[in-house]
Amino acid sequence: MEIKELKNNIETIYENIGKAAVKAGRQKDEIRLMAVTKTFPLEYVSMAYSAGLKLFGENRVYEAYEKYIQLDKPVELHLIGHLQRNKAKTAVKIFECVESIDHMETAKALDKRCKEIGRTMKILLEINTSGEESKHGFRAESDYFKTLDKILLLTSLKPMGLMTVGPLTDDKTAIHESFSFLKKLFEKTKKDYADLNFTTLSMGMSGDYEIAVEEGSNLLRIGTALFGSR
Ligand SMILES: *Cc1c(COP(=O)(O)O)cnc(C)c1O
Protein backbone atom coordinates (compact mmCIF):
# COMPACT_ATOMS: atom_id res chain seq x y z
CA MET A 1 0.00 0.00 0.00
CA GLU A 2 1.12 3.57 -0.76
CA ILE A 3 1.02 6.31 1.86
CA LYS A 4 -1.15 8.40 -0.46
CA GLU A 5 -3.84 5.75 -0.45
CA LEU A 6 -3.64 5.43 3.33
CA LYS A 7 -3.96 9.20 3.76
CA ASN A 8 -7.04 9.17 1.51
CA ASN A 9 -8.58 6.41 3.60
CA ILE A 10 -7.88 8.31 6.83
CA GLU A 11 -9.46 11.44 5.36
CA THR A 12 -12.58 9.54 4.29
CA ILE A 13 -12.93 7.96 7.73
CA TYR A 14 -12.57 11.33 9.50
CA GLU A 15 -15.18 12.83 7.14
CA ASN A 16 -17.59 10.02 7.97
CA ILE A 17 -16.89 10.39 11.68
CA GLY A 18 -17.58 14.12 11.33
CA LYS A 19 -20.94 13.54 9.61
CA ALA A 20 -22.02 10.92 12.15
CA ALA A 21 -20.96 13.23 14.99
CA VAL A 22 -23.02 16.12 13.60
CA LYS A 23 -26.01 13.80 13.23
CA ALA A 24 -25.66 12.80 16.89
CA GLY A 25 -24.89 16.34 18.11
CA ARG A 26 -21.42 15.34 19.29
CA GLN A 27 -17.96 16.88 19.04
CA LYS A 28 -15.86 14.89 16.59
CA ASP A 29 -12.58 15.59 18.39
CA GLU A 30 -13.68 13.56 21.41
CA ILE A 31 -13.53 10.44 19.20
CA ARG A 32 -10.22 8.58 18.84
CA LEU A 33 -9.28 6.54 15.80
CA MET A 34 -7.28 3.36 16.41
CA ALA A 35 -5.40 1.71 13.56
CA VAL A 36 -5.82 -2.07 13.86
CA THR A 37 -2.66 -3.55 12.37
CA LYS A 38 -3.20 -7.28 12.97
CA THR A 39 -1.80 -9.39 10.10
CA PHE A 40 -0.26 -6.26 8.54
CA PRO A 41 3.52 -5.75 8.54
CA LEU A 42 5.54 -3.24 10.55
CA GLU A 43 5.84 -0.96 7.51
CA TYR A 44 2.10 -0.30 7.72
CA VAL A 45 2.49 0.80 11.34
CA SER A 46 5.27 3.23 10.38
CA MET A 47 3.24 4.55 7.49
CA ALA A 48 0.15 5.08 9.64
CA TYR A 49 2.33 6.85 12.22
CA SER A 50 3.72 9.15 9.52
CA ALA A 51 0.16 9.84 8.42
CA GLY A 52 -0.63 11.07 11.93
CA LEU A 53 -2.09 8.06 13.74
CA LYS A 54 -0.76 7.44 17.23
CA LEU A 55 -3.11 4.79 18.62
CA PHE A 56 -2.74 1.17 17.47
CA GLY A 57 -4.45 -2.14 18.14
CA GLU A 58 -3.47 -5.79 17.81
CA ASN A 59 -5.48 -8.88 18.68
CA ARG A 60 -2.71 -11.44 19.30
CA VAL A 61 -0.06 -11.00 21.98
CA TYR A 62 2.93 -12.71 20.32
CA GLU A 63 2.28 -11.25 16.87
CA ALA A 64 2.05 -7.80 18.45
CA TYR A 65 5.20 -8.33 20.48
CA GLU A 66 7.31 -9.47 17.50
CA LYS A 67 6.12 -6.52 15.44
CA TYR A 68 6.07 -3.63 17.91
CA ILE A 69 9.32 -4.50 19.67
CA GLN A 70 10.99 -3.39 16.44
CA LEU A 71 9.19 -0.07 16.30
CA ASP A 72 11.13 3.02 17.32
CA LYS A 73 8.14 5.35 17.56
CA PRO A 74 6.17 6.29 20.69
CA VAL A 75 2.80 4.76 19.81
CA GLU A 76 0.02 3.79 22.20
CA LEU A 77 -0.72 0.08 21.71
CA HIS A 78 -3.87 -1.70 22.89
CA LEU A 79 -4.65 -5.41 23.00
CA ILE A 80 -8.11 -5.87 21.47
CA GLY A 81 -8.19 -9.68 21.21
CA HIS A 82 -8.74 -12.31 23.86
CA LEU A 83 -5.94 -12.60 26.43
CA GLN A 84 -4.88 -16.03 27.67
CA ARG A 85 -3.39 -16.12 31.15
CA ASN A 86 -0.09 -17.61 30.02
CA LYS A 87 0.49 -14.63 27.70
CA ALA A 88 0.04 -11.96 30.37
CA LYS A 89 3.80 -11.87 30.98
CA THR A 90 4.46 -10.83 27.39
CA ALA A 91 1.42 -8.54 27.26
CA VAL A 92 2.71 -6.33 30.07
CA LYS A 93 5.88 -5.66 28.06
CA ILE A 94 4.17 -3.89 25.16
CA PHE A 95 0.55 -2.92 25.76
CA GLU A 96 -0.60 0.29 27.39
CA CYS A 97 -4.17 -0.99 27.63
CA VAL A 98 -5.87 -4.39 27.47
CA GLU A 99 -9.39 -3.84 26.09
CA SER A 100 -10.54 -7.44 26.34
CA ILE A 101 -10.83 -8.31 30.04
CA ASP A 102 -13.79 -10.62 30.49
CA HIS A 103 -12.67 -12.99 33.22
CA MET A 104 -11.38 -12.59 36.77
CA GLU A 105 -8.58 -15.13 36.26
CA THR A 106 -7.16 -13.13 33.35
CA ALA A 107 -7.35 -9.94 35.36
CA LYS A 108 -5.50 -11.59 38.25
CA ALA A 109 -2.75 -12.90 35.98
CA LEU A 110 -2.32 -9.49 34.39
CA ASP A 111 -2.21 -7.76 37.77
CA LYS A 112 0.43 -10.21 39.00
CA ARG A 113 2.63 -9.68 35.94
CA CYS A 114 2.27 -5.90 36.26
CA LYS A 115 3.43 -6.04 39.88
CA GLU A 116 6.48 -8.13 38.93
CA ILE A 117 7.77 -5.35 36.73
CA GLY A 118 6.36 -2.42 38.69
CA ARG A 119 3.85 -0.99 36.29
CA THR A 120 0.11 -0.43 36.06
CA MET A 121 -2.13 -1.39 33.15
CA LYS A 122 -5.19 0.35 31.81
CA ILE A 123 -7.96 -2.09 31.09
CA LEU A 124 -11.40 -2.10 29.47
CA LEU A 125 -13.98 -4.73 30.27
CA GLU A 126 -15.38 -6.50 27.23
CA ILE A 127 -19.11 -7.05 27.01
CA ASN A 128 -20.82 -9.47 24.65
CA THR A 129 -23.63 -7.20 23.46
CA SER A 130 -24.65 -9.30 20.45
CA GLY A 131 -25.31 -12.62 22.18
CA GLU A 132 -23.25 -14.35 19.48
CA GLU A 133 -21.67 -17.56 20.77
CA SER A 134 -18.37 -16.96 19.00
CA LYS A 135 -17.79 -13.64 20.77
CA HIS A 136 -15.95 -13.01 24.00
CA GLY A 137 -17.10 -10.74 26.79
CA PHE A 138 -19.41 -10.71 29.78
CA ARG A 139 -22.89 -11.83 28.84
CA ALA A 140 -24.74 -10.99 32.03
CA GLU A 141 -24.72 -7.56 33.63
CA SER A 142 -24.53 -9.13 37.10
CA ASP A 143 -21.38 -11.04 36.14
CA TYR A 144 -19.81 -7.87 34.85
CA PHE A 145 -20.53 -5.86 37.98
CA LYS A 146 -19.40 -8.67 40.30
CA THR A 147 -16.11 -9.00 38.43
CA LEU A 148 -15.61 -5.22 38.33
CA ASP A 149 -15.96 -5.14 42.14
CA LYS A 150 -13.23 -7.76 42.45
CA ILE A 151 -11.00 -6.09 39.87
CA LEU A 152 -11.10 -2.90 41.92
CA LEU A 153 -9.09 -4.76 44.57
CA LEU A 154 -6.29 -5.45 42.07
CA THR A 155 -4.13 -2.39 42.59
CA SER A 156 -2.13 -2.56 39.37
CA LEU A 157 -5.13 -2.56 37.03
CA LYS A 158 -6.87 0.69 36.09
CA PRO A 159 -10.37 0.11 34.69
CA MET A 160 -10.98 2.85 32.11
CA GLY A 161 -14.18 1.77 30.37
CA LEU A 162 -15.94 -0.76 28.19
CA MET A 163 -15.41 -2.48 24.86
CA THR A 164 -17.63 -4.52 22.56
CA VAL A 165 -17.62 -6.08 19.11
CA GLY A 166 -20.91 -5.37 17.36
CA PRO A 167 -23.06 -8.10 15.82
CA LEU A 168 -22.05 -9.60 12.50
CA THR A 169 -25.08 -8.52 10.50
CA ASP A 170 -26.39 -6.00 7.95
CA ASP A 171 -29.31 -5.29 10.24
CA LYS A 172 -28.63 -1.70 11.32
CA THR A 173 -31.24 -1.82 14.05
CA ALA A 174 -29.44 -4.74 15.69
CA ILE A 175 -26.13 -2.86 15.52
CA HIS A 176 -27.70 0.29 17.03
CA GLU A 177 -29.20 -1.80 19.83
CA SER A 178 -25.91 -3.47 20.61
CA PHE A 179 -24.01 -0.18 20.86
CA SER A 180 -26.75 1.66 22.69
CA PHE A 181 -26.81 -1.14 25.27
CA LEU A 182 -23.08 -0.68 25.87
CA LYS A 183 -23.44 3.08 26.17
CA LYS A 184 -26.16 2.66 28.82
CA LEU A 185 -24.01 0.20 30.77
CA PHE A 186 -21.11 2.67 30.53
CA GLU A 187 -23.24 5.52 31.93
CA LYS A 188 -24.66 3.29 34.67
CA THR A 189 -21.14 2.29 35.73
CA LYS A 190 -19.99 5.91 35.79
CA LYS A 191 -22.95 6.81 37.98
CA ASP A 192 -22.59 3.87 40.40
CA TYR A 193 -18.78 4.06 40.64
CA ALA A 194 -18.18 7.79 40.83
CA ASP A 195 -14.54 7.37 41.94
CA LEU A 196 -13.64 5.37 38.87
CA ASN A 197 -11.91 7.12 35.97
CA PHE A 198 -14.31 5.58 33.45
CA THR A 199 -13.75 7.52 30.23
CA THR A 200 -13.37 5.09 27.32
CA LEU A 201 -16.15 3.53 25.27
CA SER A 202 -14.53 1.36 22.61
CA MET A 203 -16.97 0.28 19.92
CA GLY A 204 -17.14 0.45 16.13
CA MET A 205 -15.05 -1.25 13.42
CA SER A 206 -14.75 -0.72 9.65
CA GLY A 207 -18.30 -1.89 8.93
CA ASP A 208 -20.15 -0.14 11.73
CA TYR A 209 -18.14 2.81 13.04
CA GLU A 210 -20.63 5.47 11.95
CA ILE A 211 -23.38 3.78 13.93
CA ALA A 212 -20.98 3.51 16.87
CA VAL A 213 -20.35 7.27 16.73
CA GLU A 214 -24.08 7.93 16.69
CA GLU A 215 -24.42 5.76 19.80
CA GLY A 216 -21.65 7.49 21.74
CA SER A 217 -18.39 5.63 21.03
CA ASN A 218 -15.18 7.52 21.69
CA LEU A 219 -12.73 4.91 20.43
CA LEU A 220 -13.08 3.36 16.96
CA ARG A 221 -11.00 0.27 16.13
CA ILE A 222 -10.43 0.25 12.39
CA GLY A 223 -8.34 -2.07 10.20
CA THR A 224 -9.87 -2.87 6.82
CA ALA A 225 -11.11 0.64 6.04
CA LEU A 226 -7.55 1.94 6.55
CA PHE A 227 -5.35 -0.79 5.12
CA GLY A 228 -7.59 -2.89 2.88
CA SER A 229 -8.76 -6.43 3.43
CA ARG A 230 -6.64 -8.98 5.26
C1 LIG B 1 -9.88 -7.01 13.69
C2 LIG B 1 -10.57 -6.26 14.75
C3 LIG B 1 -11.01 -4.94 14.53
C4 LIG B 1 -10.88 -4.22 13.20
O1 LIG B 1 -11.72 -4.82 12.26
P1 LIG B 1 -11.93 -4.19 10.80
O2 LIG B 1 -13.24 -4.75 10.37
O3 LIG B 1 -10.79 -4.68 9.97
O4 LIG B 1 -11.94 -2.73 10.93
C5 LIG B 1 -11.62 -4.28 15.59
N1 LIG B 1 -11.80 -4.86 16.79
C6 LIG B 1 -11.40 -6.13 17.04
C7 LIG B 1 -11.63 -6.72 18.39
C8 LIG B 1 -10.78 -6.87 16.03
O5 LIG B 1 -10.38 -8.13 16.27
Coordinates of C-alpha atoms and ligand atoms in Angstrom, one line a residue:
M1 CA 0.0 0.0 0.0
E2 CA 1.1 3.6 -0.8
I3 CA 1.0 6.3 1.9
K4 CA -1.1 8.4 -0.5
E5 CA -3.8 5.8 -0.5
L6 CA -3.6 5.4 3.3
K7 CA -4.0 9.2 3.8
N8 CA -7.0 9.2 1.5
N9 CA -8.6 6.4 3.6
I10 CA -7.9 8.3 6.8
E11 CA -9.5 11.4 5.4
T12 CA -12.6 9.5 4.3
I13 CA -12.9 8.0 7.7
Y14 CA -12.6 11.3 9.5
E15 CA -15.2 12.8 7.1
N16 CA -17.6 10.0 8.0
I17 CA -16.9 10.4 11.7
G18 CA -17.6 14.1 11.3
K19 CA -20.9 13.5 9.6
A20 CA -22.0 10.9 12.2
A21 CA -21.0 13.2 15.0
V22 CA -23.0 16.1 13.6
K23 CA -26.0 13.8 13.2
A24 CA -25.7 12.8 16.9
G25 CA -24.9 16.3 18.1
R26 CA -21.4 15.3 19.3
Q27 CA -18.0 16.9 19.0
K28 CA -15.9 14.9 16.6
D29 CA -12.6 15.6 18.4
E30 CA -13.7 13.6 21.4
I31 CA -13.5 10.4 19.2
R32 CA -10.2 8.6 18.8
L33 CA -9.3 6.5 15.8
M34 CA -7.3 3.4 16.4
A35 CA -5.4 1.7 13.6
V36 CA -5.8 -2.1 13.9
T37 CA -2.7 -3.5 12.4
K38 CA -3.2 -7.3 13.0
T39 CA -1.8 -9.4 10.1
F40 CA -0.3 -6.3 8.5
P41 CA 3.5 -5.8 8.5
L42 CA 5.5 -3.2 10.6
E43 CA 5.8 -1.0 7.5
Y44 CA 2.1 -0.3 7.7
V45 CA 2.5 0.8 11.3
S46 CA 5.3 3.2 10.4
M47 CA 3.2 4.5 7.5
A48 CA 0.2 5.1 9.6
Y49 CA 2.3 6.8 12.2
S50 CA 3.7 9.1 9.5
A51 CA 0.2 9.8 8.4
G52 CA -0.6 11.1 11.9
L53 CA -2.1 8.1 13.7
K54 CA -0.8 7.4 17.2
L55 CA -3.1 4.8 18.6
F56 CA -2.7 1.2 17.5
G57 CA -4.5 -2.1 18.1
E58 CA -3.5 -5.8 17.8
N59 CA -5.5 -8.9 18.7
R60 CA -2.7 -11.4 19.3
V61 CA -0.1 -11.0 22.0
Y62 CA 2.9 -12.7 20.3
E63 CA 2.3 -11.2 16.9
A64 CA 2.0 -7.8 18.5
Y65 CA 5.2 -8.3 20.5
E66 CA 7.3 -9.5 17.5
K67 CA 6.1 -6.5 15.4
Y68 CA 6.1 -3.6 17.9
I69 CA 9.3 -4.5 19.7
Q70 CA 11.0 -3.4 16.4
L71 CA 9.2 -0.1 16.3
D72 CA 11.1 3.0 17.3
K73 CA 8.1 5.4 17.6
P74 CA 6.2 6.3 20.7
V75 CA 2.8 4.8 19.8
E76 CA 0.0 3.8 22.2
L77 CA -0.7 0.1 21.7
H78 CA -3.9 -1.7 22.9
L79 CA -4.7 -5.4 23.0
I80 CA -8.1 -5.9 21.5
G81 CA -8.2 -9.7 21.2
H82 CA -8.7 -12.3 23.9
L83 CA -5.9 -12.6 26.4
Q84 CA -4.9 -16.0 27.7
R85 CA -3.4 -16.1 31.1
N86 CA -0.1 -17.6 30.0
K87 CA 0.5 -14.6 27.7
A88 CA 0.0 -12.0 30.4
K89 CA 3.8 -11.9 31.0
T90 CA 4.5 -10.8 27.4
A91 CA 1.4 -8.5 27.3
V92 CA 2.7 -6.3 30.1
K93 CA 5.9 -5.7 28.1
I94 CA 4.2 -3.9 25.2
F95 CA 0.6 -2.9 25.8
E96 CA -0.6 0.3 27.4
C97 CA -4.2 -1.0 27.6
V98 CA -5.9 -4.4 27.5
E99 CA -9.4 -3.8 26.1
S100 CA -10.5 -7.4 26.3
I101 CA -10.8 -8.3 30.0
D102 CA -13.8 -10.6 30.5
H103 CA -12.7 -13.0 33.2
M104 CA -11.4 -12.6 36.8
E105 CA -8.6 -15.1 36.3
T106 CA -7.2 -13.1 33.3
A107 CA -7.4 -9.9 35.4
K108 CA -5.5 -11.6 38.2
A109 CA -2.7 -12.9 36.0
L110 CA -2.3 -9.5 34.4
D111 CA -2.2 -7.8 37.8
K112 CA 0.4 -10.2 39.0
R113 CA 2.6 -9.7 35.9
C114 CA 2.3 -5.9 36.3
K115 CA 3.4 -6.0 39.9
E116 CA 6.5 -8.1 38.9
I117 CA 7.8 -5.3 36.7
G118 CA 6.4 -2.4 38.7
R119 CA 3.8 -1.0 36.3
T120 CA 0.1 -0.4 36.1
M121 CA -2.1 -1.4 33.1
K122 CA -5.2 0.4 31.8
I123 CA -8.0 -2.1 31.1
L124 CA -11.4 -2.1 29.5
L125 CA -14.0 -4.7 30.3
E126 CA -15.4 -6.5 27.2
I127 CA -19.1 -7.1 27.0
N128 CA -20.8 -9.5 24.7
T129 CA -23.6 -7.2 23.5
S130 CA -24.6 -9.3 20.4
G131 CA -25.3 -12.6 22.2
E132 CA -23.3 -14.3 19.5
E133 CA -21.7 -17.6 20.8
S134 CA -18.4 -17.0 19.0
K135 CA -17.8 -13.6 20.8
H136 CA -15.9 -13.0 24.0
G137 CA -17.1 -10.7 26.8
F138 CA -19.4 -10.7 29.8
R139 CA -22.9 -11.8 28.8
A140 CA -24.7 -11.0 32.0
E141 CA -24.7 -7.6 33.6
S142 CA -24.5 -9.1 37.1
D143 CA -21.4 -11.0 36.1
Y144 CA -19.8 -7.9 34.8
F145 CA -20.5 -5.9 38.0
K146 CA -19.4 -8.7 40.3
T147 CA -16.1 -9.0 38.4
L148 CA -15.6 -5.2 38.3
D149 CA -16.0 -5.1 42.1
K150 CA -13.2 -7.8 42.4
I151 CA -11.0 -6.1 39.9
L152 CA -11.1 -2.9 41.9
L153 CA -9.1 -4.8 44.6
L154 CA -6.3 -5.4 42.1
T155 CA -4.1 -2.4 42.6
S156 CA -2.1 -2.6 39.4
L157 CA -5.1 -2.6 37.0
K158 CA -6.9 0.7 36.1
P159 CA -10.4 0.1 34.7
M160 CA -11.0 2.8 32.1
G161 CA -14.2 1.8 30.4
L162 CA -15.9 -0.8 28.2
M163 CA -15.4 -2.5 24.9
T164 CA -17.6 -4.5 22.6
V165 CA -17.6 -6.1 19.1
G166 CA -20.9 -5.4 17.4
P167 CA -23.1 -8.1 15.8
L168 CA -22.1 -9.6 12.5
T169 CA -25.1 -8.5 10.5
D170 CA -26.4 -6.0 8.0
D171 CA -29.3 -5.3 10.2
K172 CA -28.6 -1.7 11.3
T173 CA -31.2 -1.8 14.0
A174 CA -29.4 -4.7 15.7
I175 CA -26.1 -2.9 15.5
H176 CA -27.7 0.3 17.0
E177 CA -29.2 -1.8 19.8
S178 CA -25.9 -3.5 20.6
F179 CA -24.0 -0.2 20.9
S180 CA -26.7 1.7 22.7
F181 CA -26.8 -1.1 25.3
L182 CA -23.1 -0.7 25.9
K183 CA -23.4 3.1 26.2
K184 CA -26.2 2.7 28.8
L185 CA -24.0 0.2 30.8
F186 CA -21.1 2.7 30.5
E187 CA -23.2 5.5 31.9
K188 CA -24.7 3.3 34.7
T189 CA -21.1 2.3 35.7
K190 CA -20.0 5.9 35.8
K191 CA -23.0 6.8 38.0
D192 CA -22.6 3.9 40.4
Y193 CA -18.8 4.1 40.6
A194 CA -18.2 7.8 40.8
D195 CA -14.5 7.4 41.9
L196 CA -13.6 5.4 38.9
N197 CA -11.9 7.1 36.0
F198 CA -14.3 5.6 33.5
T199 CA -13.8 7.5 30.2
T200 CA -13.4 5.1 27.3
L201 CA -16.1 3.5 25.3
S202 CA -14.5 1.4 22.6
M203 CA -17.0 0.3 19.9
G204 CA -17.1 0.5 16.1
M205 CA -15.1 -1.2 13.4
S206 CA -14.8 -0.7 9.6
G207 CA -18.3 -1.9 8.9
D208 CA -20.2 -0.1 11.7
Y209 CA -18.1 2.8 13.0
E210 CA -20.6 5.5 11.9
I211 CA -23.4 3.8 13.9
A212 CA -21.0 3.5 16.9
V213 CA -20.3 7.3 16.7
E214 CA -24.1 7.9 16.7
E215 CA -24.4 5.8 19.8
G216 CA -21.6 7.5 21.7
S217 CA -18.4 5.6 21.0
N218 CA -15.2 7.5 21.7
L219 CA -12.7 4.9 20.4
L220 CA -13.1 3.4 17.0
R221 CA -11.0 0.3 16.1
I222 CA -10.4 0.2 12.4
G223 CA -8.3 -2.1 10.2
T224 CA -9.9 -2.9 6.8
A225 CA -11.1 0.6 6.0
L226 CA -7.6 1.9 6.5
F227 CA -5.3 -0.8 5.1
G228 CA -7.6 -2.9 2.9
S229 CA -8.8 -6.4 3.4
R230 CA -6.6 -9.0 5.3
Ligands
LIG1 C1 -9.9 -7.0 13.7 C2 -10.6 -6.3 14.8 C3 -11.0 -4.9 14.5 C4 -10.9 -4.2 13.2 O1 -11.7 -4.8 12.3 P1 -11.9 -4.2 10.8 O2 -13.2 -4.7 10.4 O3 -10.8 -4.7 10.0 O4 -11.9 -2.7 10.9 C5 -11.6 -4.3 15.6 N1 -11.8 -4.9 16.8 C6 -11.4 -6.1 17.0 C7 -11.6 -6.7 18.4 C8 -10.8 -6.9 16.0 O5 -10.4 -8.1 16.3

